[in-house]
């Protein structure tokens, strides 16, 4: 089997040779049930030990939403890392694993009352917010908690923007900090998100400029900002090269030093994609082929509804098929998932060697925001996660 895959250098550079080799060896052991998400445990460990290293005093909280599988969370829970959660389901998995509350923060600006109560009773004391309604809930059900207000910032150049739903402008944020203080809460911080898969380094400039301005205004209003939570956003390689984490962090560190020069500011980072994305390879099978008026179609058993949801929002994966071609010529394919819904089209104009029905197809860099979005719509299978 390993021999039937011709991994081109460009693909190998995306996810690393050892991740690919482990995947192919796993497939070789036989009994493969697809779709399945293979996660390279060593790669996750490497990623988590790398992120945050370039920013002075940075504490890392893995954004659970990127890959909430118990297998991944168990692995991470044994390492020196915190967790960012949004909802009860994410808290449940962590509490089942015995993760202590000091390692958990919640940066969802709008949380349900039940979740607030449950997280607070578990011992979680760090929450984000961006509205008076959230202050009301938090002051009632999570008194004296540490709060960080979410700023609106541009997400230009991020492939998965997160700016439309949350965040307030600086003046409004100041009002919210003051209101939180007057309501039994401890407003200590500022947060933002530059957008996921962010390939525009200047988003961090604008975000930290706004945070700096707000911090000065808060000081004048008698509130000390001692925490900046810089969210996530680090990009990974899907098909093309991206900003590297080291360069991003060097840049962020400089920006923080220039703006918060007294050195007393704590920094929280919430990476998701950069921890698990390139550690995962989705292994699927070809279920059918068809020549249609608009070209060649390839149907596989992983699709928009059971793992590859981000493909409809701009993420372009790299696919590798078994090599059967004798001509060495690739065809142009439209790739579609297993449901009967015509929304379930993963990609167009994908250059691939023609596979046979039943062949395996690898979807590289598939570790983030895949199983977390997957549903059983139309009887489709949610990929199981296996650590290799
Ligand atoms: C509040 C918050 N923090 C962190 C993340 C993780 O972002 P990323 O996966 O881009 O690192 C997200 C993603 O949606 C988020 O909403």
CSV table of C-alpha atoms and ligand atoms in Angstrom, one decimal, residues 63 65-66 84 107 150 162 193 195-197 231-234 270-274 369, ligand 1:
chain,number,residue,atom,x,y,z
A,63,UNK,CA,-8.9,26.3,21.7
A,65,UNK,CA,-13.2,23.8,19.3
A,66,UNK,CA,-10.4,23.1,16.8
A,84,UNK,CA,-10.1,27.5,26.1
A,107,UNK,CA,-13.5,33.2,25.6
A,150,UNK,CA,-13.6,41.5,23.4
A,162,UNK,CA,-14.3,35.8,13.0
A,193,UNK,CA,-9.3,37.5,17.4
A,195,UNK,CA,-9.4,35.7,12.3
A,196,UNK,CA,-8.6,32.1,11.9
A,197,UNK,CA,-5.9,31.1,9.3
A,231,UNK,CA,-6.8,34.9,20.8
A,232,UNK,CA,-5.7,32.5,18.0
A,233,UNK,CA,-5.4,32.8,14.3
A,234,UNK,CA,-2.0,31.4,13.5
A,270,UNK,CA,-5.6,30.5,22.4
A,271,UNK,CA,-4.3,28.6,19.3
A,272,UNK,CA,-6.4,26.0,17.8
A,273,UNK,CA,-5.6,25.3,14.2
A,274,UNK,CA,-1.8,25.7,14.7
A,369,UNK,CA,-12.1,22.2,12.4
B,1,LIG,C1,-12.3,32.8,21.0
B,1,LIG,C2,-11.5,32.0,20.2
B,1,LIG,N1,-10.2,31.7,20.6
B,1,LIG,C3,-9.4,30.9,19.8
B,1,LIG,C4,-9.8,30.4,18.6
B,1,LIG,C5,-8.9,29.5,17.9
B,1,LIG,O1,-8.5,30.1,16.7
B,1,LIG,P1,-7.5,29.5,15.7
B,1,LIG,O2,-7.9,28.1,15.5
B,1,LIG,O3,-7.5,30.3,14.5
B,1,LIG,O4,-6.1,29.5,16.3
B,1,LIG,C6,-11.1,30.7,18.2
B,1,LIG,C7,-11.6,30.2,16.9
B,1,LIG,O5,-12.7,30.3,16.5
B,1,LIG,C8,-12.0,31.5,19.0
B,1,LIG,O6,-13.2,31.8,18.6
